[in-house]
């Protein structure tokens, strides 16, 4: 039996959009070579093609390949329906509700295969969050997996099966109730920026360009497809994506694309907080966090994403907290680029440092070092951030632990100090201590002591701890005087 293809189900262009022929750039006129494409993505493309379907690489991977960058992930677009994709790949599962996507798994790499989206299809905003577990995906190694309930909250299906009952499909997999799958010339108008709307055709290695994306990439311009304000209103996450691509790629924003950003920031309030959590990680944990931070502030979006953070920074221009935050983001970028793991816990400790310090300082000074004060300050700052961003509980708990370890690290007491080394958050807390010491917010000698003790063998560790002189007698040079009489209290306080 002849299988209906998505392009046959729905062959008209977007409403109000006259069908446009793509500019087809032959292999000889572009720089994308198959050697730059993941072997697994190539497998998927070839298998689809052998199955009689169209198969294109699309989106950020095509953009990055043209720029000579290594793509973060490879997305495939096809006229095969999701059920048809599933039949071609054993290692595949379908996710999503009205619009289904196929995830094809190869060990740690997942190739996302999307059927061309029709003009009437739900937008990307309603799609599941791509990676159930970023440990399995490409990109930076994040040392804590995301929770399945986050995916559900963002409109995704954690196991890809929850919504089968809602859907009516015929035996070929064609969706009877929805008309969500279309052709490539409809799909292209649903994409965000021209640079993200190029298709690499595995049939002849040409690049299809409907929107002038190749020229925009060549001139390093980021331009929304269509009317910018309409496109931002359709999906306000595009505001953050514009900032992210500006920061990550160093592209110039087209004036029409840049213009509405600051005035539309408040639309982010209507975006599901689970999606904003994902976008926050993409802004800050992929090697360009410091630039994302600068760009977010310059474009006026930090005020919408993290209002308390922006308020703190605006009230304390060029503060030491801002320096700490930027330096911490730079360190995180360096870790990502060096292939080291990074964690949302440390990121949120950095971002929320100002609001946490402010909450601590709102208490009478004699309570600043008390655990209850520190924990209450962390909870307050996290709660405020959670109005926008769904910070999963274990990262929120991690932030509390990092801050509550600070006084213990600043005042190591005899062998009890060694126990801090075993604490699951020791590493993150120590990194924070180092940053604070660099900026004069914690004693340098103590930070160095902790650096040293991690390098020496166990017996020497005990000696170092004993040399502190027992619980009441820190070693000379580390002694900071009885706490109640310490004058420069703010030094050992987070801010
Ligand atoms: P990255 O390098 O971060 O992966 P990307 O452009 O590939 O960048 P993805 O989130 O992986 O971003 O999305 C893949 C493609 O899907 C985009 O290039 C774009 O064509 C389309 N897309 C993603 N999100 C949206 C959106 N919110 N609105 C319109 N199109 C989108
Ligand atoms: Mg991508």
Short mmCIF file of C-alpha atoms and ligand atoms in Angstrom, two decimals:
data_model
loop_
_atom_site.label_atom_id
_atom_site.label_comp_id
_atom_site.label_asym_id
_atom_site.label_seq_id
_atom_site.Cartn_x
_atom_site.Cartn_y
_atom_site.Cartn_z
CA UNK A 1 0.00 0.00 0.00
CA UNK A 2 1.17 3.49 -0.78
CA UNK A 3 1.99 5.37 2.36
CA UNK A 4 0.70 8.93 2.55
CA UNK A 5 3.56 11.27 3.34
CA UNK A 6 3.26 14.33 5.48
CA UNK A 7 3.74 16.49 2.39
CA UNK A 8 0.71 14.86 0.78
CA UNK A 9 -1.42 15.40 3.83
CA UNK A 10 -0.82 19.06 3.86
CA UNK A 11 0.80 20.69 0.91
CA UNK A 12 -0.14 24.36 1.16
CA UNK A 13 2.16 27.03 2.57
CA UNK A 14 1.42 28.96 5.74
CA UNK A 15 -1.75 31.08 5.60
CA UNK A 16 -0.99 34.44 4.09
CA UNK A 17 2.32 33.12 2.82
CA UNK A 18 2.61 32.57 -0.89
CA UNK A 19 4.55 29.41 -1.67
CA UNK A 20 8.20 30.36 -2.07
CA UNK A 21 10.82 28.36 -3.91
CA UNK A 22 13.98 27.81 -1.92
CA UNK A 23 17.37 28.90 -3.08
CA UNK A 24 19.18 25.60 -3.45
CA UNK A 25 22.87 25.94 -2.68
CA UNK A 26 24.77 23.03 -4.26
CA UNK A 27 27.50 21.13 -2.40
CA UNK A 28 30.19 22.95 -4.38
CA UNK A 29 29.01 26.32 -3.04
CA UNK A 30 28.90 25.69 0.71
CA UNK A 31 31.33 24.42 3.29
CA UNK A 32 29.34 21.63 4.98
CA UNK A 33 31.20 18.37 4.76
CA UNK A 34 29.88 15.02 5.95
CA UNK A 35 32.99 14.64 8.06
CA UNK A 36 31.59 17.38 10.34
CA UNK A 37 28.29 15.55 10.83
CA UNK A 38 27.81 13.03 13.61
CA UNK A 39 27.95 9.46 12.32
CA UNK A 40 24.65 8.74 14.06
CA UNK A 41 22.91 11.69 12.42
CA UNK A 42 24.17 10.44 9.05
CA UNK A 43 22.81 6.96 9.84
CA UNK A 44 19.39 8.45 10.54
CA UNK A 45 19.43 10.59 7.40
CA UNK A 46 20.45 7.69 5.16
CA UNK A 47 17.95 5.27 6.68
CA UNK A 48 15.11 7.74 6.12
CA UNK A 49 16.22 8.28 2.56
CA UNK A 50 16.44 4.54 1.92
CA UNK A 51 12.89 4.31 3.29
CA UNK A 52 11.77 6.64 0.52
CA UNK A 53 11.50 9.78 2.62
CA UNK A 54 12.99 13.24 2.44
CA UNK A 55 15.68 13.76 5.08
CA UNK A 56 17.36 17.02 6.04
CA UNK A 57 19.55 18.26 8.81
CA UNK A 58 17.99 21.46 10.07
CA UNK A 59 18.41 24.23 12.59
CA UNK A 60 21.36 25.03 14.78
CA UNK A 61 23.52 22.19 13.46
CA UNK A 62 23.41 23.50 9.88
CA UNK A 63 24.10 27.02 11.15
CA UNK A 64 27.03 25.85 13.26
CA UNK A 65 28.50 23.71 10.48
CA UNK A 66 28.43 26.71 8.12
CA UNK A 67 30.17 28.74 10.82
CA UNK A 68 32.83 26.08 11.30
CA UNK A 69 31.61 25.38 14.85
CA UNK A 70 30.94 21.99 16.36
CA UNK A 71 27.16 21.58 16.66
CA UNK A 72 25.72 20.92 20.11
CA UNK A 73 23.20 18.44 18.70
CA UNK A 74 21.86 17.30 15.34
CA UNK A 75 18.21 17.73 14.41
CA UNK A 76 16.63 16.00 11.47
CA UNK A 77 13.50 17.08 9.57
CA UNK A 78 11.58 14.70 7.33
CA UNK A 79 8.32 14.10 5.52
CA UNK A 80 8.04 10.71 7.24
CA UNK A 81 5.28 10.65 9.86
CA UNK A 82 6.34 9.92 13.44
CA UNK A 83 4.98 6.38 13.35
CA UNK A 84 6.87 5.79 10.13
CA UNK A 85 10.07 7.03 11.74
CA UNK A 86 9.43 4.70 14.65
CA UNK A 87 9.10 1.76 12.32
CA UNK A 88 12.47 2.52 10.74
CA UNK A 89 14.39 2.66 14.03
CA UNK A 90 14.29 0.15 16.85
CA UNK A 91 16.13 2.52 19.17
CA UNK A 92 13.40 5.15 18.92
CA UNK A 93 10.64 6.58 21.03
CA UNK A 94 7.99 9.16 20.29
CA UNK A 95 7.49 12.13 22.59
CA UNK A 96 5.06 15.02 22.59
CA UNK A 97 1.32 15.39 22.64
CA UNK A 98 -0.32 16.94 19.58
CA UNK A 99 2.95 17.22 17.71
CA UNK A 100 5.00 14.07 18.05
CA UNK A 101 8.75 13.97 17.70
CA UNK A 102 10.92 10.91 17.33
CA UNK A 103 14.00 10.57 19.49
CA UNK A 104 16.47 8.06 18.09
CA UNK A 105 18.97 6.90 20.70
CA UNK A 106 22.58 5.94 20.13
CA UNK A 107 24.22 5.52 23.53
CA UNK A 108 24.78 9.01 24.85
CA UNK A 109 23.66 10.71 21.66
CA UNK A 110 20.03 11.37 20.76
CA UNK A 111 19.03 12.45 17.28
CA UNK A 112 15.72 14.29 17.21
CA UNK A 113 13.67 13.57 14.11
CA UNK A 114 10.77 15.94 13.48
CA UNK A 115 8.17 15.58 10.78
CA UNK A 116 7.69 18.84 8.86
CA UNK A 117 5.36 21.00 10.84
CA UNK A 118 2.14 22.28 9.23
CA UNK A 119 1.04 25.89 9.43
CA UNK A 120 -1.67 24.85 11.87
CA UNK A 121 0.60 22.71 14.05
CA UNK A 122 1.27 23.65 17.66
CA UNK A 123 4.42 25.69 18.11
CA UNK A 124 7.80 24.65 19.50
CA UNK A 125 6.62 26.26 22.72
CA UNK A 126 4.43 23.23 23.31
CA UNK A 127 7.15 20.73 22.60
CA UNK A 128 8.69 18.54 25.22
CA UNK A 129 12.00 19.56 26.67
CA UNK A 130 14.43 17.71 24.40
CA UNK A 131 16.66 15.85 26.84
CA UNK A 132 15.07 13.86 29.62
CA UNK A 133 18.51 13.52 31.10
CA UNK A 134 21.23 15.89 29.99
CA UNK A 135 23.81 13.35 31.11
CA UNK A 136 22.74 11.32 28.10
CA UNK A 137 22.93 14.20 25.68
CA UNK A 138 25.73 16.06 24.04
CA UNK A 139 26.96 19.34 25.41
CA UNK A 140 28.31 20.10 28.83
CA UNK A 141 28.28 17.39 31.38
CA UNK A 142 25.78 18.42 34.01
CA UNK A 143 26.45 16.46 37.13
CA UNK A 144 22.86 16.08 38.23
CA UNK A 145 20.10 14.69 35.99
CA UNK A 146 16.84 16.57 35.50
CA UNK A 147 13.67 15.25 37.01
CA UNK A 148 11.05 13.57 34.82
CA UNK A 149 8.31 15.68 36.45
CA UNK A 150 9.98 18.76 34.97
CA UNK A 151 9.43 17.37 31.52
CA UNK A 152 5.80 16.72 32.26
CA UNK A 153 5.38 20.24 33.59
CA UNK A 154 6.82 21.62 30.37
CA UNK A 155 4.24 19.81 28.29
CA UNK A 156 6.38 16.84 27.43
CA UNK A 157 5.92 13.21 28.09
CA UNK A 158 8.65 11.66 30.13
CA UNK A 159 8.19 8.18 28.77
CA UNK A 160 6.62 9.02 25.46
CA UNK A 161 3.55 6.91 26.11
CA UNK A 162 1.35 8.91 28.44
CA UNK A 163 -0.70 10.58 25.76
CA UNK A 164 -1.32 7.75 23.32
CA UNK A 165 -4.91 7.48 24.46
CA UNK A 166 -5.66 11.02 23.35
CA UNK A 167 -4.64 10.43 19.78
CA UNK A 168 -6.45 8.82 16.91
CA UNK A 169 -4.23 7.40 14.19
CA UNK A 170 -4.92 5.14 11.23
CA UNK A 171 -2.87 2.05 10.42
CA UNK A 172 -0.24 4.07 8.58
CA UNK A 173 0.25 6.27 11.58
CA UNK A 174 -1.51 9.23 10.02
CA UNK A 175 -3.13 11.38 12.63
CA UNK A 176 -6.81 11.60 11.92
CA UNK A 177 -7.84 14.26 14.37
CA UNK A 178 -5.04 16.74 13.96
CA UNK A 179 -3.59 18.21 10.87
CA UNK A 180 -0.23 19.03 12.35
CA UNK A 181 2.23 17.59 9.87
CA UNK A 182 3.09 19.46 6.69
CA UNK A 183 5.73 19.98 4.06
CA UNK A 184 9.13 21.62 4.17
CA UNK A 185 7.73 24.84 2.70
CA UNK A 186 5.36 25.15 5.64
CA UNK A 187 7.88 23.99 8.22
CA UNK A 188 10.35 26.73 7.38
CA UNK A 189 8.05 29.59 8.45
CA UNK A 190 7.58 28.05 11.89
CA UNK A 191 11.28 28.41 12.68
CA UNK A 192 12.59 31.37 14.65
CA UNK A 193 15.67 32.99 13.06
CA UNK A 194 16.78 32.90 9.43
CA UNK A 195 20.12 31.43 10.55
CA UNK A 196 18.18 28.53 12.13
CA UNK A 197 16.05 27.79 9.08
CA UNK A 198 18.50 26.18 6.66
CA UNK A 199 18.02 22.58 5.54
CA UNK A 200 20.87 20.28 4.49
CA UNK A 201 19.54 17.68 2.07
CA UNK A 202 21.11 14.24 2.39
CA UNK A 203 19.88 13.37 -1.14
CA UNK A 204 22.44 15.60 -2.87
CA UNK A 205 24.22 17.44 0.00
CA UNK A 206 22.70 20.77 -1.04
CA UNK A 207 21.45 23.42 1.40
CA UNK A 208 17.89 24.73 0.98
CA UNK A 209 17.39 28.34 1.95
CA UNK A 210 13.90 29.88 1.89
CA UNK A 211 14.63 32.90 4.06
CA UNK A 212 18.04 34.33 3.22
CA UNK A 213 19.62 32.46 6.12
CA UNK A 214 22.88 31.75 4.29
CA UNK A 215 23.49 35.45 3.67
CA UNK A 216 22.60 36.30 7.27
CA UNK A 217 25.06 33.71 8.54
CA UNK A 218 27.74 35.07 6.21
CA UNK A 219 27.18 38.59 7.56
CA UNK A 220 26.70 37.25 11.12
CA UNK A 221 23.25 38.72 11.48
CA UNK A 222 20.50 37.35 13.68
CA UNK A 223 17.09 38.08 12.14
CA UNK A 224 13.68 36.76 13.11
CA UNK A 225 11.60 35.31 10.30
CA UNK A 226 8.43 37.38 9.83
CA UNK A 227 7.20 40.26 11.96
CA UNK A 228 9.43 40.33 15.05
CA UNK A 229 6.86 41.50 17.58
CA UNK A 230 4.34 38.89 16.39
CA UNK A 231 6.96 36.15 16.58
CA UNK A 232 8.04 37.17 20.09
CA UNK A 233 4.42 37.27 21.24
CA UNK A 234 3.74 33.83 19.75
CA UNK A 235 6.55 32.41 21.85
CA UNK A 236 8.31 34.77 24.27
CA UNK A 237 11.13 32.26 24.78
CA UNK A 238 12.40 33.61 21.46
CA UNK A 239 13.42 36.74 23.40
CA UNK A 240 15.84 34.61 25.40
CA UNK A 241 16.90 32.69 22.32
CA UNK A 242 17.81 35.97 20.60
CA UNK A 243 20.00 36.88 23.57
CA UNK A 244 21.50 33.41 23.70
CA UNK A 245 22.47 33.38 20.04
CA UNK A 246 23.80 36.92 20.26
CA UNK A 247 26.00 35.84 23.16
CA UNK A 248 26.95 32.43 21.83
CA UNK A 249 27.58 33.30 18.18
CA UNK A 250 28.61 36.92 18.53
CA UNK A 251 26.03 37.79 15.85
CA UNK A 252 24.75 41.32 15.41
CA UNK A 253 21.01 41.56 16.00
CA UNK A 254 19.11 43.00 13.07
CA UNK A 255 17.53 46.27 14.33
CA UNK A 256 14.01 44.97 13.74
CA UNK A 257 14.82 41.87 15.79
CA UNK A 258 16.56 43.79 18.58
CA UNK A 259 14.02 46.64 18.80
CA UNK A 260 11.10 45.03 20.63
CA UNK A 261 13.13 42.90 23.07
CA UNK A 262 13.33 45.24 26.05
CA UNK A 263 9.67 46.25 25.89
CA UNK A 264 8.40 42.66 25.58
CA UNK A 265 10.38 41.20 28.48
CA UNK A 266 7.34 40.99 30.70
CA UNK A 267 5.87 38.35 28.36
CA UNK A 268 8.31 35.92 29.98
CA UNK A 269 5.98 35.93 32.99
CA UNK A 270 3.57 33.84 30.92
CA UNK A 271 6.12 31.15 30.01
CA UNK A 272 5.97 27.88 31.99
CA UNK A 273 8.65 28.04 34.64
CA UNK A 274 10.00 24.60 33.71
CA UNK A 275 10.80 25.94 30.24
CA UNK A 276 12.54 28.96 31.74
CA UNK A 277 14.65 26.65 33.87
CA UNK A 278 15.78 24.86 30.71
CA UNK A 279 16.49 28.12 28.93
CA UNK A 280 18.46 29.40 31.93
CA UNK A 281 20.71 26.35 31.77
CA UNK A 282 21.19 26.88 28.02
CA UNK A 283 22.15 30.49 28.63
CA UNK A 284 24.62 29.80 31.41
CA UNK A 285 25.94 26.24 31.28
CA UNK A 286 27.12 25.90 27.68
CA UNK A 287 30.37 27.83 27.70
CA UNK A 288 29.10 31.36 27.05
CA UNK A 289 27.51 32.14 30.42
CA UNK A 290 29.45 35.33 31.14
CA UNK A 291 28.49 36.76 27.74
CA UNK A 292 24.88 35.65 28.20
CA UNK A 293 24.79 37.50 31.51
CA UNK A 294 26.15 40.70 29.98
CA UNK A 295 23.77 40.42 26.99
CA UNK A 296 20.71 39.68 29.15
CA UNK A 297 21.38 42.77 31.23
CA UNK A 298 22.11 45.00 28.25
CA UNK A 299 18.91 43.86 26.53
CA UNK A 300 16.90 44.44 29.71
CA UNK A 301 15.81 40.82 30.10
CA UNK A 302 17.48 39.93 33.39
CA UNK A 303 14.77 42.04 35.03
CA UNK A 304 12.15 39.65 33.65
CA UNK A 305 14.03 36.40 34.12
CA UNK A 306 15.43 37.04 37.60
CA UNK A 307 13.90 40.29 38.92
CA UNK A 308 15.48 40.10 42.36
CA UNK A 309 18.93 39.61 40.87
CA UNK A 310 18.53 42.57 38.53
CA UNK A 311 17.17 44.67 41.42
CA UNK A 312 20.19 43.83 43.59
CA UNK A 313 22.68 44.60 40.82
CA UNK A 314 20.92 47.83 39.86
CA UNK A 315 20.93 48.99 43.49
CA UNK A 316 24.63 48.09 43.90
CA UNK A 317 26.38 49.20 40.71
CA UNK A 318 29.78 47.60 40.14
CA UNK A 319 29.45 45.77 43.43
CA UNK A 320 31.76 43.04 44.58
CA UNK A 321 28.78 40.68 44.22
CA UNK A 322 28.55 41.51 40.52
CA UNK A 323 32.28 40.83 40.15
CA UNK A 324 31.89 37.53 41.96
CA UNK A 325 28.99 36.56 39.73
CA UNK A 326 30.86 37.40 36.52
CA UNK A 327 34.05 35.71 37.70
CA UNK A 328 32.07 32.63 38.72
CA UNK A 329 30.40 32.49 35.31
CA UNK A 330 33.79 32.84 33.62
CA UNK A 331 35.12 29.95 35.70
CA UNK A 332 32.07 27.90 34.76
CA UNK A 333 32.61 28.71 31.06
CA UNK A 334 36.22 27.58 31.37
CA UNK A 335 35.11 24.31 32.97
CA UNK A 336 32.62 23.65 30.16
CA UNK A 337 35.23 24.40 27.51
CA UNK A 338 37.66 22.10 29.34
CA UNK A 339 35.07 19.28 29.31
CA UNK A 340 34.61 19.34 33.09
CA UNK A 341 31.21 18.81 34.71
CA UNK A 342 29.16 21.79 35.82
CA UNK A 343 26.13 21.97 38.04
CA UNK A 344 22.95 24.02 38.20
CA UNK A 345 23.47 24.17 41.98
CA UNK A 346 26.64 26.23 41.61
CA UNK A 347 25.03 28.35 38.89
CA UNK A 348 22.06 29.29 41.08
CA UNK A 349 24.34 29.95 44.06
CA UNK A 350 26.16 32.48 41.86
CA UNK A 351 23.05 34.05 40.37
CA UNK A 352 21.31 34.34 43.73
CA UNK A 353 24.36 35.49 45.69
CA UNK A 354 23.16 39.11 45.82
CA UNK A 355 19.61 38.39 46.99
CA UNK A 356 20.93 35.85 49.53
CA UNK A 357 23.50 38.32 50.90
CA UNK A 358 20.82 40.98 51.08
CA UNK A 359 18.49 38.71 53.03
CA UNK A 360 21.29 37.80 55.46
CA UNK A 361 22.17 41.43 55.97
CA UNK A 362 18.56 42.26 56.70
CA UNK A 363 19.05 40.30 59.96
CA UNK A 364 20.83 41.88 62.96
CA UNK A 365 24.64 41.46 62.50
CA UNK A 366 24.99 39.11 65.46
CA UNK A 367 22.85 36.56 63.58
CA UNK A 368 24.69 36.71 60.25
CA UNK A 369 26.73 33.58 60.89
CA UNK A 370 23.91 31.54 62.27
CA UNK A 371 22.72 28.60 60.28
CA UNK A 372 19.07 29.59 60.66
CA UNK A 373 19.73 33.04 59.20
CA UNK A 374 21.66 31.63 56.24
CA UNK A 375 19.08 28.95 55.49
CA UNK A 376 16.21 31.40 55.74
CA UNK A 377 18.02 33.79 53.37
CA UNK A 378 18.63 31.00 50.83
CA UNK A 379 15.00 29.89 51.01
CA UNK A 380 13.75 33.40 50.51
CA UNK A 381 16.00 34.06 47.52
CA UNK A 382 15.17 30.71 45.90
CA UNK A 383 11.43 31.18 46.47
CA UNK A 384 11.55 34.57 44.77
CA UNK A 385 13.44 33.12 41.78
CA UNK A 386 10.99 30.25 41.56
CA UNK A 387 8.20 32.68 40.67
CA UNK A 388 9.85 32.65 37.22
CA UNK A 389 12.17 29.66 37.07
CA UNK A 390 11.27 26.16 38.26
CA UNK A 391 14.48 25.37 40.12
CA UNK A 392 14.21 21.68 41.01
CA UNK A 393 14.26 20.98 44.71
CA UNK A 394 17.59 19.26 44.86
CA UNK A 395 19.36 22.23 43.32
CA UNK A 396 17.60 24.54 45.78
CA UNK A 397 18.78 22.27 48.60
CA UNK A 398 22.26 22.30 47.11
CA UNK A 399 22.33 26.10 47.24
CA UNK A 400 21.35 25.98 50.93
CA UNK A 401 24.11 23.48 51.65
CA UNK A 402 26.73 25.49 49.77
CA UNK A 403 25.92 28.62 51.76
CA UNK A 404 25.52 26.90 55.10
CA UNK A 405 28.96 25.30 54.66
CA UNK A 406 30.62 28.71 54.27
CA UNK A 407 31.02 29.50 57.99
CA UNK A 408 32.30 25.95 58.61
CA UNK A 409 34.89 26.35 55.87
CA UNK A 410 35.87 29.79 57.07
CA UNK A 411 36.44 28.56 60.62
CA UNK A 412 37.89 25.05 60.42
CA UNK A 413 38.08 23.55 63.89
CA UNK A 414 40.48 20.67 64.55
CA UNK A 415 39.68 17.24 63.17
CA UNK A 416 36.04 18.16 62.79
CA UNK A 417 37.19 20.14 59.78
CA UNK A 418 38.05 16.89 58.02
CA UNK A 419 34.42 15.89 58.04
CA UNK A 420 33.57 18.82 55.79
CA UNK A 421 35.75 17.17 53.13
CA UNK A 422 33.31 14.27 53.01
CA UNK A 423 30.25 16.49 52.58
CA UNK A 424 28.55 15.90 49.20
CA UNK A 425 28.53 19.66 48.58
CA UNK A 426 32.10 20.21 49.71
CA UNK A 427 33.44 20.73 46.21
CA UNK A 428 30.84 23.35 45.24
CA UNK A 429 31.11 25.05 48.63
CA UNK A 430 34.91 25.12 48.37
CA UNK A 431 34.70 26.63 44.86
CA UNK A 432 32.44 29.32 46.28
CA UNK A 433 34.86 29.92 49.15
CA UNK A 434 37.71 30.34 46.66
CA UNK A 435 35.73 32.89 44.68
CA UNK A 436 34.80 34.77 47.83
CA UNK A 437 38.42 34.77 48.96
CA UNK A 438 39.56 36.09 45.58
CA UNK A 439 37.19 39.01 46.01
CA UNK A 440 38.09 39.69 49.63
CA UNK A 441 34.85 38.25 51.01
CA UNK A 442 36.55 35.41 52.88
CA UNK A 443 40.05 35.01 54.35
CA UNK A 444 42.56 33.95 51.71
CA UNK A 445 44.70 31.98 54.15
CA UNK A 446 41.76 29.76 55.01
CA UNK A 447 40.93 29.18 51.34
CA UNK A 448 44.57 28.21 50.76
CA UNK A 449 44.47 25.87 53.75
CA UNK A 450 41.52 24.04 52.18
CA UNK A 451 43.32 23.87 48.84
CA UNK A 452 46.37 22.37 50.53
CA UNK A 453 44.53 19.85 52.66
CA UNK A 454 42.89 18.34 49.58
CA UNK A 455 46.28 17.78 47.99
CA UNK A 456 48.06 15.99 50.86
CA UNK A 457 47.74 12.29 51.79
CA UNK A 458 45.32 11.32 54.55
CA UNK A 459 47.82 11.13 57.47
CA UNK A 460 49.04 14.63 56.73
CA UNK A 461 45.47 15.85 56.60
CA UNK A 462 45.02 14.78 60.21
CA UNK A 463 48.22 16.61 61.15
CA UNK A 464 47.05 19.75 59.39
CA UNK A 465 43.73 19.54 61.19
CA UNK A 466 45.47 18.95 64.57
CA UNK A 467 47.72 21.92 63.91
CA UNK A 468 44.66 24.10 63.90
CA UNK A 469 44.81 23.67 67.66
CA UNK A 470 41.47 22.06 68.43
CA UNK A 471 37.99 23.40 68.32
CA UNK A 472 38.62 26.62 70.17
CA UNK A 473 42.10 27.45 68.89
CA UNK A 474 42.48 28.02 65.18
CA UNK A 475 46.02 28.16 63.95
CA UNK A 476 47.80 31.51 63.97
CA UNK A 477 47.18 33.27 60.71
CA UNK A 478 43.78 31.66 60.47
CA UNK A 479 42.61 33.14 63.74
CA UNK A 480 39.96 35.66 63.19
CA UNK A 481 39.21 36.45 66.82
CA UNK A 482 36.15 35.51 68.84
CA UNK A 483 33.19 35.82 66.54
CA UNK A 484 31.17 38.21 68.63
CA UNK A 485 33.92 40.76 68.83
CA UNK A 486 34.96 40.59 65.22
CA UNK A 487 34.69 44.02 63.71
CA UNK A 488 35.01 43.22 60.03
CA UNK A 489 32.09 40.91 60.21
CA UNK A 490 31.09 41.56 56.64
CA UNK A 491 34.30 39.88 55.50
CA UNK A 492 33.17 36.45 56.47
CA UNK A 493 29.63 37.10 55.47
CA UNK A 494 28.69 36.28 51.88
CA UNK A 495 28.68 39.95 50.87
P1 LIG B 1 21.56 25.16 19.85
O1 LIG B 1 22.88 25.38 19.27
O2 LIG B 1 21.38 25.80 21.15
O3 LIG B 1 21.11 23.73 19.84
P2 LIG B 1 19.43 25.47 17.96
O4 LIG B 1 19.13 26.56 16.98
O5 LIG B 1 19.75 24.13 17.38
O6 LIG B 1 20.58 25.98 18.87
P3 LIG B 1 17.33 24.13 19.32
O7 LIG B 1 16.62 24.54 20.55
O8 LIG B 1 18.14 22.89 19.31
O9 LIG B 1 18.22 25.37 18.92
O10 LIG B 1 16.24 24.07 18.18
C1 LIG B 1 16.46 23.50 16.90
C2 LIG B 1 15.74 24.32 15.84
O11 LIG B 1 14.33 24.33 16.09
C3 LIG B 1 16.13 25.80 15.81
O12 LIG B 1 17.29 26.01 15.06
C4 LIG B 1 14.91 26.43 15.17
O13 LIG B 1 14.89 26.22 13.78
C5 LIG B 1 13.78 25.60 15.78
N1 LIG B 1 13.29 26.20 17.03
C6 LIG B 1 13.65 25.88 18.29
N2 LIG B 1 12.98 26.61 19.19
C7 LIG B 1 12.18 27.42 18.49
C8 LIG B 1 11.21 28.41 18.85
N3 LIG B 1 10.99 28.70 20.13
N4 LIG B 1 10.55 29.03 17.84
C9 LIG B 1 10.77 28.72 16.55
N5 LIG B 1 11.67 27.81 16.16
C10 LIG B 1 12.37 27.15 17.10
MG1 LIG B 2 20.09 22.34 18.47
#
